[in-house]
XYZ file of C-alpha atoms in Angstrom:
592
model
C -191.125 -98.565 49.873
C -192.437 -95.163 50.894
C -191.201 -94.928 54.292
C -187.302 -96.330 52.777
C -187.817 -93.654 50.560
C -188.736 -90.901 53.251
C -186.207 -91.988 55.490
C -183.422 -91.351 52.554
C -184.832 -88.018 51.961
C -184.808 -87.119 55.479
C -181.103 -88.612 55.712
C -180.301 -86.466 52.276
C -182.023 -83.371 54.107
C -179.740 -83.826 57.623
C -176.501 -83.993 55.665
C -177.388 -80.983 53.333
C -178.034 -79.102 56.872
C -174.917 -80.578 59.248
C -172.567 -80.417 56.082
C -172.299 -76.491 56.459
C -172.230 -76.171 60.335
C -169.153 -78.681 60.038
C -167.532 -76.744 57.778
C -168.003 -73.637 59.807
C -167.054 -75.199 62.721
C -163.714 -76.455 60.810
C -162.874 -72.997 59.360
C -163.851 -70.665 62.872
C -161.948 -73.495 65.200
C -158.793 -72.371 64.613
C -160.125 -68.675 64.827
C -161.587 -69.579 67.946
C -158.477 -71.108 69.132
C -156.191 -68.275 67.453
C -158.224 -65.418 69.375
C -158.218 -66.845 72.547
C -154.709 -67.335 72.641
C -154.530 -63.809 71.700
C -156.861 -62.626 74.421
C -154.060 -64.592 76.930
C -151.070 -63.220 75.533
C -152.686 -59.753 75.431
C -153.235 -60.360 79.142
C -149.727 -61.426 79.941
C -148.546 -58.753 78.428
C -150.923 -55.877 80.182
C -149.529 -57.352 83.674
C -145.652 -57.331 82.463
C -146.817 -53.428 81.711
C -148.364 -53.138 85.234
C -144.844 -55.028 86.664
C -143.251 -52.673 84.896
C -144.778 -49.439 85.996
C -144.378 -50.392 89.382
C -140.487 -50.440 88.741
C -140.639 -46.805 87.402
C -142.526 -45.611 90.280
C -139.850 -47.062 92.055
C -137.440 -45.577 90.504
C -139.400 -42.017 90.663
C -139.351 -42.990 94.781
C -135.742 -42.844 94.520
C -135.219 -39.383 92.334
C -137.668 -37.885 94.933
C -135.461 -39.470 97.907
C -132.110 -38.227 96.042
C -134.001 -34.371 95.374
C -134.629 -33.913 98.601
C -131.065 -35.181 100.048
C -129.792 -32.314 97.628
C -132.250 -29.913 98.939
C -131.015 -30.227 102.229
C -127.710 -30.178 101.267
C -128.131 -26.765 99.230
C -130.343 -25.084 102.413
C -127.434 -26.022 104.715
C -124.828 -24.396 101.905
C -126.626 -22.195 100.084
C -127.219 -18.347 99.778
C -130.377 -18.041 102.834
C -130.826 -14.890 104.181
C -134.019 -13.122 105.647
C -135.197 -9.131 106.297
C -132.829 -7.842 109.567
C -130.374 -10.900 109.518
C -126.556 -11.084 109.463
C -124.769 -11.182 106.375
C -125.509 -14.541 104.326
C -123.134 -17.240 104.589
C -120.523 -17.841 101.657
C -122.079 -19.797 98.487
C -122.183 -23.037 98.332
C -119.384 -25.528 97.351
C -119.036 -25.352 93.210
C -119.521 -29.238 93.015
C -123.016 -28.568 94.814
C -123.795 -25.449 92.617
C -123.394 -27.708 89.222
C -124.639 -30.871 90.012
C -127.872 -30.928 88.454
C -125.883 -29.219 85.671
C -124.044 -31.987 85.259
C -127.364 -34.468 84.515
C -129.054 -34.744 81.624
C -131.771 -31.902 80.946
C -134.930 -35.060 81.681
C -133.131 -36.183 85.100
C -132.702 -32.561 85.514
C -136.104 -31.426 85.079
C -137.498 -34.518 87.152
C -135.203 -33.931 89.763
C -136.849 -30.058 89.983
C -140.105 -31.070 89.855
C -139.773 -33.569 92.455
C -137.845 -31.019 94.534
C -139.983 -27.852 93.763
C -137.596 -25.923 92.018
C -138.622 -23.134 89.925
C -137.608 -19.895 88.720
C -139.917 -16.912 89.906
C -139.838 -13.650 90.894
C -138.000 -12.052 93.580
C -135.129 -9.761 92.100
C -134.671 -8.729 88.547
C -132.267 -11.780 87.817
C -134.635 -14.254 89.306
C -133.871 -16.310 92.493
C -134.689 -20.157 93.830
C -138.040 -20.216 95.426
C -138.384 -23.777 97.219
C -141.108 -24.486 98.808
C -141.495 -26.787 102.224
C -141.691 -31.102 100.863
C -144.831 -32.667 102.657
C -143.854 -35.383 104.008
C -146.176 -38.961 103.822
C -146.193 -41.191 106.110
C -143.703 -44.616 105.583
C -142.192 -47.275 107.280
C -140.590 -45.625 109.980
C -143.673 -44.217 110.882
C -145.881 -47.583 111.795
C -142.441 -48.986 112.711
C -140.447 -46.277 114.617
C -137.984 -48.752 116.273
C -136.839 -48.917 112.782
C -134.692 -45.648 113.304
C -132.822 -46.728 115.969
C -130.734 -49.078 113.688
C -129.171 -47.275 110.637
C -129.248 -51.431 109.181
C -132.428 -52.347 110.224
C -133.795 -52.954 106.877
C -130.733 -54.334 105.113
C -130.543 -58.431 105.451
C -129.050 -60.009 107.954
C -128.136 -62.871 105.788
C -129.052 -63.186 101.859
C -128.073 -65.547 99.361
C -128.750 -65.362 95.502
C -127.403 -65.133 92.332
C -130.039 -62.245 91.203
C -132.816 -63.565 89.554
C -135.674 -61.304 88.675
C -137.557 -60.664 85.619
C -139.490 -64.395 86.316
C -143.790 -64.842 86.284
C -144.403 -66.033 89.763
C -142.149 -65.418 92.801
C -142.931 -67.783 95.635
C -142.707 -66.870 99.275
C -141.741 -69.745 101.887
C -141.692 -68.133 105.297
C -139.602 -70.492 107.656
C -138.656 -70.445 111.299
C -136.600 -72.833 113.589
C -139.299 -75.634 114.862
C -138.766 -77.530 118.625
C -140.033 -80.641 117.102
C -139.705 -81.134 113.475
C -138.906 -79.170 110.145
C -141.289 -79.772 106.855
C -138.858 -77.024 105.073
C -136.754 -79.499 102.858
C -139.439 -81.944 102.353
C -141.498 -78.980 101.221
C -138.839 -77.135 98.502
C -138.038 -81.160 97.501
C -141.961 -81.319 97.044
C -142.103 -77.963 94.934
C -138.966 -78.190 92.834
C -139.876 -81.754 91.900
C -143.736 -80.686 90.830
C -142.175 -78.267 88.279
C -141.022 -78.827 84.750
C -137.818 -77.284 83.437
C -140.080 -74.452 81.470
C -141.510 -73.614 84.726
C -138.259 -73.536 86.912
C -136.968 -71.011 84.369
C -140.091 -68.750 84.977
C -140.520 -69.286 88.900
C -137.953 -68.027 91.582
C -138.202 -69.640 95.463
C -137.903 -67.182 98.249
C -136.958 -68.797 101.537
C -137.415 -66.387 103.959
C -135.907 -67.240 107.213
C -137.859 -65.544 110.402
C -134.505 -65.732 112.660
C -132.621 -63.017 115.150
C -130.031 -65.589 116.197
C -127.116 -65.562 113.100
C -126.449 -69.032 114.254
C -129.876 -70.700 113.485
C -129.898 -68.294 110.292
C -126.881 -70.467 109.143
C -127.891 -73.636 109.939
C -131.314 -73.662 108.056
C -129.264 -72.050 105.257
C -126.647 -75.115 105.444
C -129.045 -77.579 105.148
C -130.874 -75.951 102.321
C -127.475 -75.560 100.553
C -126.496 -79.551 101.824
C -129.796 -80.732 99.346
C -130.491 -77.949 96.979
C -127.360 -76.892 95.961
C -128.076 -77.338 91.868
C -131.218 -74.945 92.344
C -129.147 -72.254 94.452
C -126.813 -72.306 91.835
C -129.140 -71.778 89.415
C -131.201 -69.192 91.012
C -134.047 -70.547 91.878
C -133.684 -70.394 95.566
C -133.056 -67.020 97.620
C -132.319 -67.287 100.725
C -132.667 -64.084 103.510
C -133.359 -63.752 106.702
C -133.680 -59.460 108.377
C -131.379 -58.172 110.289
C -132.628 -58.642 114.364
C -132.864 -55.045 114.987
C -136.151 -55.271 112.341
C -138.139 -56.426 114.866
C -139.906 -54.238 117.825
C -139.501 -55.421 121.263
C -141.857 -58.025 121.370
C -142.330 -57.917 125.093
C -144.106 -54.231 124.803
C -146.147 -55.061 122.139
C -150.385 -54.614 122.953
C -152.816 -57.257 124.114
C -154.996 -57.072 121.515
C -158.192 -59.742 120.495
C -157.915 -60.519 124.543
C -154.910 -63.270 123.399
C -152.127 -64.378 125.485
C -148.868 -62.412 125.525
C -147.155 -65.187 123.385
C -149.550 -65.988 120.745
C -149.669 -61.741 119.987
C -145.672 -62.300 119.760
C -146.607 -65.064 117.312
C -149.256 -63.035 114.818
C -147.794 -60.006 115.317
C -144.156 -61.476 113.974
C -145.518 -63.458 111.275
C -147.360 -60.224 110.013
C -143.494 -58.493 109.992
C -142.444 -61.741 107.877
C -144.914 -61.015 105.225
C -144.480 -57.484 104.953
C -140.683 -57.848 104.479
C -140.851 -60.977 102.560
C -143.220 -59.434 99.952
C -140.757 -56.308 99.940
C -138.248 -58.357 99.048
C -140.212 -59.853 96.254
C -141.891 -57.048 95.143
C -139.258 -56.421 91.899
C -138.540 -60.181 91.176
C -141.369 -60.962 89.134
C -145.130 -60.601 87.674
C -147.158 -62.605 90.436
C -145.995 -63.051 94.016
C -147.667 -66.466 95.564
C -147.252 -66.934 99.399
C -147.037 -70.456 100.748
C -145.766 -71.970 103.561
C -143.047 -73.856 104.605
C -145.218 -77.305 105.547
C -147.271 -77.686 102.412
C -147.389 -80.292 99.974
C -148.628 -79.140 95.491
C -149.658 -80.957 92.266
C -148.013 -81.261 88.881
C -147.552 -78.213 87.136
C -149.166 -75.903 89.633
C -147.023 -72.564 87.830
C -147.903 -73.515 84.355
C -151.849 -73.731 86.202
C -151.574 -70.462 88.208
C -150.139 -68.667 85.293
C -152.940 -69.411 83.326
C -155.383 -68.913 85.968
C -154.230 -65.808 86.183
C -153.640 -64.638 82.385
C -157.210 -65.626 81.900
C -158.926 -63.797 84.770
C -157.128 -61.115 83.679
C -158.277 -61.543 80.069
C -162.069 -61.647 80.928
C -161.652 -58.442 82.945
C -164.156 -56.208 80.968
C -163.228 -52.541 81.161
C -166.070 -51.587 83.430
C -165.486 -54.426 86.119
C -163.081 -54.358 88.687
C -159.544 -56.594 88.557
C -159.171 -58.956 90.856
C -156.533 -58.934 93.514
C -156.454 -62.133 94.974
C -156.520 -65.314 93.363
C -157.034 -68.028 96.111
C -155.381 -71.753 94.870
C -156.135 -72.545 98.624
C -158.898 -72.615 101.242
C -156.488 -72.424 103.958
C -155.507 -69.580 105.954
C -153.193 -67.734 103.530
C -151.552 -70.240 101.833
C -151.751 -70.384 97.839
C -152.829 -66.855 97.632
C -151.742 -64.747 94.154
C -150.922 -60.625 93.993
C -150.014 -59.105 91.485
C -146.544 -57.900 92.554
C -147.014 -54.424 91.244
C -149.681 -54.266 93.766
C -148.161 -55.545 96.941
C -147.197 -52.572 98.622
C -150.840 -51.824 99.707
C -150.297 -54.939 101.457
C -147.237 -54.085 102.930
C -148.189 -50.726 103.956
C -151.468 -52.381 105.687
C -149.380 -55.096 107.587
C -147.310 -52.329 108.626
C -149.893 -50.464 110.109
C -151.995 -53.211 111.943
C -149.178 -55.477 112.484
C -150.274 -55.495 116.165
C -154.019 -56.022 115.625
C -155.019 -58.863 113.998
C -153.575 -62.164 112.566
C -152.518 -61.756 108.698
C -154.979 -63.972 107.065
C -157.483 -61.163 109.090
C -156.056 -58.173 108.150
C -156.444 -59.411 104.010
C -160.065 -59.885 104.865
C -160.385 -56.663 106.072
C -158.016 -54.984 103.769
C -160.215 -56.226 100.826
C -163.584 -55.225 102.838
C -162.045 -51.805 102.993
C -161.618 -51.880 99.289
C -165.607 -52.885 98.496
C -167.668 -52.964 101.228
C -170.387 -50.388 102.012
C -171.758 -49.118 105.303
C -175.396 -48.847 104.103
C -175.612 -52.307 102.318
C -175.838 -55.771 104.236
C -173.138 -58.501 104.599
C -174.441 -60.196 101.514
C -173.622 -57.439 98.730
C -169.952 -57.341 101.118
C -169.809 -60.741 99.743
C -170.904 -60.536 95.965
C -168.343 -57.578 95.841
C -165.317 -59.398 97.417
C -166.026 -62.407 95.529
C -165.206 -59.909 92.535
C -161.538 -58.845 94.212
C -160.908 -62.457 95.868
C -161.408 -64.845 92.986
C -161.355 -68.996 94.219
C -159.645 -71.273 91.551
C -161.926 -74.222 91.484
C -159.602 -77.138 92.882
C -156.893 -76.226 95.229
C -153.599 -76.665 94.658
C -151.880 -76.872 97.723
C -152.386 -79.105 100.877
C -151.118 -78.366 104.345
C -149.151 -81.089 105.852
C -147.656 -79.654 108.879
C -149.194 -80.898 112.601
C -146.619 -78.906 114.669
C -147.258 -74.923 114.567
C -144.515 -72.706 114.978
C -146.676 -71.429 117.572
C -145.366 -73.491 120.835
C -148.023 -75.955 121.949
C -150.027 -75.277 119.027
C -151.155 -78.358 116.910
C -152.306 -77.464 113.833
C -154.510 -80.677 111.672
C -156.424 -78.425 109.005
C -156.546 -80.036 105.753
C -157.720 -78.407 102.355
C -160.917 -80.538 101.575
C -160.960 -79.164 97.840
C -157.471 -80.711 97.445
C -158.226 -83.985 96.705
C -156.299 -87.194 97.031
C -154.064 -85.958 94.135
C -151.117 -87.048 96.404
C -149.563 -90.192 95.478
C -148.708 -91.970 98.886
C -146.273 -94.552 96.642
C -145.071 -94.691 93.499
C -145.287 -98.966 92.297
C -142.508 -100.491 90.189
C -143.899 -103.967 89.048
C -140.895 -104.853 86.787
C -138.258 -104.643 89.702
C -136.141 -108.082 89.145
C -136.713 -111.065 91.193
C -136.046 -111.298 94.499
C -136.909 -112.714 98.073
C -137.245 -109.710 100.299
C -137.271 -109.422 103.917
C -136.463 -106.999 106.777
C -135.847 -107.273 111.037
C -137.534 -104.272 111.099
C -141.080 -104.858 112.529
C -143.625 -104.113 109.868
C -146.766 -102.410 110.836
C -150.523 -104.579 109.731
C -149.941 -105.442 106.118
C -147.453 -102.708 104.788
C -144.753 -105.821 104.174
C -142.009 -105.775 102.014
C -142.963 -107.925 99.571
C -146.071 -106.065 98.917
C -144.013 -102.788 98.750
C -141.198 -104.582 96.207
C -143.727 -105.965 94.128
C -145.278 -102.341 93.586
C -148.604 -103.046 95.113
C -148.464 -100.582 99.091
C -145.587 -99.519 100.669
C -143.755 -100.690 103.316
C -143.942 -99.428 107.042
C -142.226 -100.722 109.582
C -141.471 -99.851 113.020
C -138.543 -97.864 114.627
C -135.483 -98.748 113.289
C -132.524 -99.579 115.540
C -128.952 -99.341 114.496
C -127.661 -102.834 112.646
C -131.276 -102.816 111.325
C -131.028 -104.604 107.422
C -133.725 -104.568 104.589
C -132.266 -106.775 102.317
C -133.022 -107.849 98.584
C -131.246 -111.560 97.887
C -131.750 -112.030 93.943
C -132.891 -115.255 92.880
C -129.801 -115.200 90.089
C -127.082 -112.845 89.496
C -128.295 -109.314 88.305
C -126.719 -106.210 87.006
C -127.913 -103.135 88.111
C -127.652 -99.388 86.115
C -129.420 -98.251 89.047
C -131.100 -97.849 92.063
C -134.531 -95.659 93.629
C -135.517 -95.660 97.210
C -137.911 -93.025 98.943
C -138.654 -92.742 101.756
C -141.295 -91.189 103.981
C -145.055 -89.878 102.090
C -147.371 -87.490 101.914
C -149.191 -88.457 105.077
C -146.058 -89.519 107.132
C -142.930 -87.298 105.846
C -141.177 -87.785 108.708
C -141.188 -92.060 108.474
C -137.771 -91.733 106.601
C -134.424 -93.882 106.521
C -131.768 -91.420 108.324
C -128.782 -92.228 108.657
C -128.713 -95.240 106.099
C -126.723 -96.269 103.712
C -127.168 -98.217 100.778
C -124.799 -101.723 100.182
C -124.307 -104.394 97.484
C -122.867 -107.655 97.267
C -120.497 -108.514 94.238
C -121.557 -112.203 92.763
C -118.049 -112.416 91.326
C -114.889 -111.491 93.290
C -113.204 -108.161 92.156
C -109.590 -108.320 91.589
C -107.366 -106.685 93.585
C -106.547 -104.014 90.521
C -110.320 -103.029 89.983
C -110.942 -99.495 90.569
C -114.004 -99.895 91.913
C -112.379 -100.359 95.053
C -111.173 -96.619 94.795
C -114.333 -95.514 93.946
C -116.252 -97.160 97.332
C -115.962 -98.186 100.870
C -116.882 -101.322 101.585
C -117.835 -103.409 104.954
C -116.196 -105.546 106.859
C -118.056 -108.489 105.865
C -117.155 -107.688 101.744
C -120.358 -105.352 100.747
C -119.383 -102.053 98.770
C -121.381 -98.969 100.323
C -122.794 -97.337 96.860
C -124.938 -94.845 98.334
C -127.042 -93.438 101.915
C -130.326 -91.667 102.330
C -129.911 -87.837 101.878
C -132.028 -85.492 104.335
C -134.640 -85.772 101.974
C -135.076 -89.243 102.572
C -133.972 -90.372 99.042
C -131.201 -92.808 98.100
C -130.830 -93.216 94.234
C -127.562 -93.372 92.175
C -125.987 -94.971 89.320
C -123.975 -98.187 89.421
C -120.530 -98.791 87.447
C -120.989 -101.417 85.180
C -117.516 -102.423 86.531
C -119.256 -103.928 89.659
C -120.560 -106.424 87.570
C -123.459 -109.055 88.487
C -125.064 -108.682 92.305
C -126.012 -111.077 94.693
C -127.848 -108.945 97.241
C -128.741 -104.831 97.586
C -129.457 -104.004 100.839
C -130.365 -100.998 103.504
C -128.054 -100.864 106.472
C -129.390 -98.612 109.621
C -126.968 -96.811 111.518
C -128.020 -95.318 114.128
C -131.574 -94.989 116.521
C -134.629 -92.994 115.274
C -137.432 -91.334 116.719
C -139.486 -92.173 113.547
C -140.910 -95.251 112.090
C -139.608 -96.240 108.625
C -141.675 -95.923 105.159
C -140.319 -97.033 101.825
C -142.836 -95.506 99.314
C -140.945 -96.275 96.380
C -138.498 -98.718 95.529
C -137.031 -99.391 92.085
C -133.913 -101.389 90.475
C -133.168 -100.970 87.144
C -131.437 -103.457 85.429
C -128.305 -103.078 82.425
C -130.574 -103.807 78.775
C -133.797 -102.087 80.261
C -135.289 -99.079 78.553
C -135.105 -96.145 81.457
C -137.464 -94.303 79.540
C -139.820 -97.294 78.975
C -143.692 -97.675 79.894
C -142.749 -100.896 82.019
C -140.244 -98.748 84.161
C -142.210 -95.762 84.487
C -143.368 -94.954 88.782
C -147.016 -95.310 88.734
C -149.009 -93.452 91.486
C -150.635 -95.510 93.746
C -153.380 -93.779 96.238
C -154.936 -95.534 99.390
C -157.668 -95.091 101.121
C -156.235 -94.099 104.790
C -153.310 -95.415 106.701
């Protein structure tokens, strides 16, 4: 009896002491919560400010171009005479005299600062003293060739509908590749791993590394050709410099002892950057650079941008602020500037363009920044690590195995990324079917396994007549159709030039319109839809058509790839699209 009774007094005494620490915790939660959402917004807001200020120093660059232009203008007209010379030349035109009368007293007063105008001494009535500009180095001064074209620095070829103002600008470098092009595959991979929130807060800058107009245009046509929505939108830029932006290539030093052609190859991509990042520099709060061969995860913006917001936040007044934040342990993909501070980065590529590859030259610009001659390589690194701040899980994967560097192959893989790819997407509730393909499939990645939701199917290269065919065991009605093509570790296995086909169960009178609406085959199938360069086919079916007998996938034409279907779905009339049962569910293997 005396231990029940000591147990309910120690039971009595526990609730007496947790019963105010819950209530505490209940009333500061929210607090908690409520101030750390501050913290973030306060954050957000102090880079907008820096954004900001690098638009009015900007605009400062540009009264200071402008005051000296009228400086010039008013030595070459104006009143100069010295001790022993001829007569002075008449005064200068009366539109010259009062045009900074004409502004308003502050662009007045900023343009005579910037100009050194004053009024001094020198006669009773005053006079103009101007003294000599300094001039600081720019540009034209690392890149002299720039002077020789008066259009050097204005695009060759630029498409956009003006989008600025957004949180994170990303930079997709792109060239013209010998063997095969992960561009598409990569913007299809980005665009489709954002929400609509984050679209409207992102803008994609394709920069296209081209001197031939030709190629320019083409990569540009086939960008329009599957992304047309997003161009329309603004989401997508597209430019590409004008040719005379480059240096001769052939004069350029042999620097790190590298071949002639792989100095060309650095030395270009370091130009890329620098004018890419120019480019971006007043579009937005963060500038990411990517490439154009990379693969992301869901909701990498809405991850960065809060990444960011919060390393910002913790900043304590007497630490520094970082200026890279690395969402990748590759080479210099996935890495985060603030845009107000790229032009340090700009000016540095500039200057050591030449020198050293550009995944280098941010090593050594941030070095620069914190390193000290008299302390060993270990404080180098506890400082950086303050500057150059790792998120913990990387966000971006490089898929590419062909360099734009000619005989280059290029297999590095981000370990930290994880297998957060999906290699195929299973549909379990796709109606019944028998299933079954002349194209040779490779071990077990069969048909049937890939309709039924549980691999995907691989087969090997298709040849033009080729058929994967889907025979229903009754009559179905479709709403619509899914097929991908091509994954994460093969995006070049991909139907091309394919076209999607269905059999009417019931004959269609002669009056339907649906034969209006599609071509059909000599042998009575309607052609509903083809593989886009993506290697996607999906669509939605008139519910004119009516019950189906078969679906299938007709090959055209030879390819130089193998064929992988990594997700297949058909969605019958009555279904729920929005349902749990015919919702993709990723499916990851263990090595293929």
């Amino acid at each position: 009896m005396f231990k029940i009774r000591q147990r309910n007094c120690m039971l009595i005494v526990t609730a007496l002491v947790l019963a105010p620490c819950i209530v505490i915790l209940m009333v500061m939660g929210p607090e908690l919560s409520t101030e750390q959402s501050l913290t973030q917004r306060l954050a957000e807001c102090h880079m907008r400010l820096q954004y900001l200020e690098s638009m009015y120093r900007a605009r400062q660059e540009d009264v200071a171009l402008l005051s000296q232009y009228l400086g010039q203008i008013q030595i070459i007209n104006g009143n100069v005479t010295g001790a022993g010379t001829q007569p002075s030349p008449p005064p200068p035109p009366l539109p010259v005299i009062n045009l900074l009368d004409g502004l308003s007293p502050e662009a007045r007063q900023l343009l005579k600062n910037a100009s050194h105008i004053s009024r001094g001494g020198g006669g009773a009535n005053g006079s103009m003293i101007r003294g000599q500009n300094i001039r600081l180095p720019n540009a034209y001064h690392f890149l002299p060739h720039l002077l020789d074209d008066a259009g050097s620095l204005r695009p060759a070829y630029l498409q956009s509908k003006g989008r600025t103002d957004v949180s994170i600008v990303l930079g997709v470098p792109t060239v013209r590749r010998e063997k095969q092009s992960y561009l598409l595959g990569t913007l299809h991979n980005l665009i489709e791993n954002m929400n609509d929130e984050e679209q409207n807060e992102t803008l994609i800058i394709v920069y296209i590394g081209e001197t031939d107009l030709e190629a320019v245009q083409l990569i540009a046509r086939q960008i329009e050709a599957s992304f047309e929505q997003y161009l329309d939108s603004g989401l997508i830029d597209i430019i590409a410099p004008a040719p005379s932006y480059y240096p001769n290539f052939e004069r350029l030093r042999i620097t790190l002892n590298d071949p002639l052609e792989r100095v060309k190859w650095r030395s270009k991509q370091n130009l890329d950057f620098a004018y890419l990042m120019a480019y971006a520099h007043s579009k937005g709060t963060f500038y990411v650079q990517l490439e154009d061969d990379i693969l992301t995860k869901r909701q990498f913006i809405t991850t960065m941008k809060k990444f960011a917001l919060i390393k910002s936040a913790l900043t304590k007044p007497d630490q520094p602020a970082w200026f890279v934040l690395d969402f990748c342990q590759l080479g210099f993909i996935g890495k985060m500037f603030k845009s107000a501070e790229l032009p340090y980065l700009i000016t540095y590529f500039q200057m050591f363009y030449n020198d050293k590859p550009v995944d280098w030259l941010l090593t050594y610009f941030i070095e620069s920044k914190v390193c000290r001659t008299d302390k060993d390589q270990k404080h180098c690194n506890q400082e950086k690590a303050k500057y150059w701040q790792h998120f913990r899980k990387s966000l971006f994967q490089h898929i590419g195995t062909s360099s734009s560097l000619k005989g280059k192959v290029q297999k590095l893989k981000d370990k930290q990324f994880g297998s957060k790819v999906p290699q195929y997407y299973a549909h379990t509730h796709n109606p019944p079917a028998l299933v079954k393909s002349n194209i040779a499939p490779y071990k077990n990645y069969i048909l049937k396994r890939a309709y039924r939701g549980e691999s995907y199917f691989w087969g090997l290269l298709p040849q033009p007549g080729d058929l994967v065919q889907f025979i229903f065991e009754r009559p179905t009605q479709l709403r619509r159709y899914l097929f991908r093509s091509g994954n994460s570790e093969h995006p070049s296995d991909r139907f091309y030039n394919t076209t999607v086909e269905l059999l009417p169960a019931d004959t269609l009178s002669e009056n339907s319109s649906v034969w209006s609406n599609f071509n059909t085959t000599t042998d009575g199938y309607l052609v509903v839809g083809a593989f886009d360069s993506l290697g996607v086919a999906e669509g939605q079916l008139d519910v004119k058509i009516g019950a189906i007998k078969e679906l299938r996938l007709h090959v055209h034409s030879d390819s130089e790839n193998w064929a992988l279907l990594s997700e297949i779905e058909l969605q019958e009339w009555g279904s729920d699209p929005k349902s749990e049962v015919n919702a993709a569910k990723p499916r990851f293997v263990a090595g293929s």
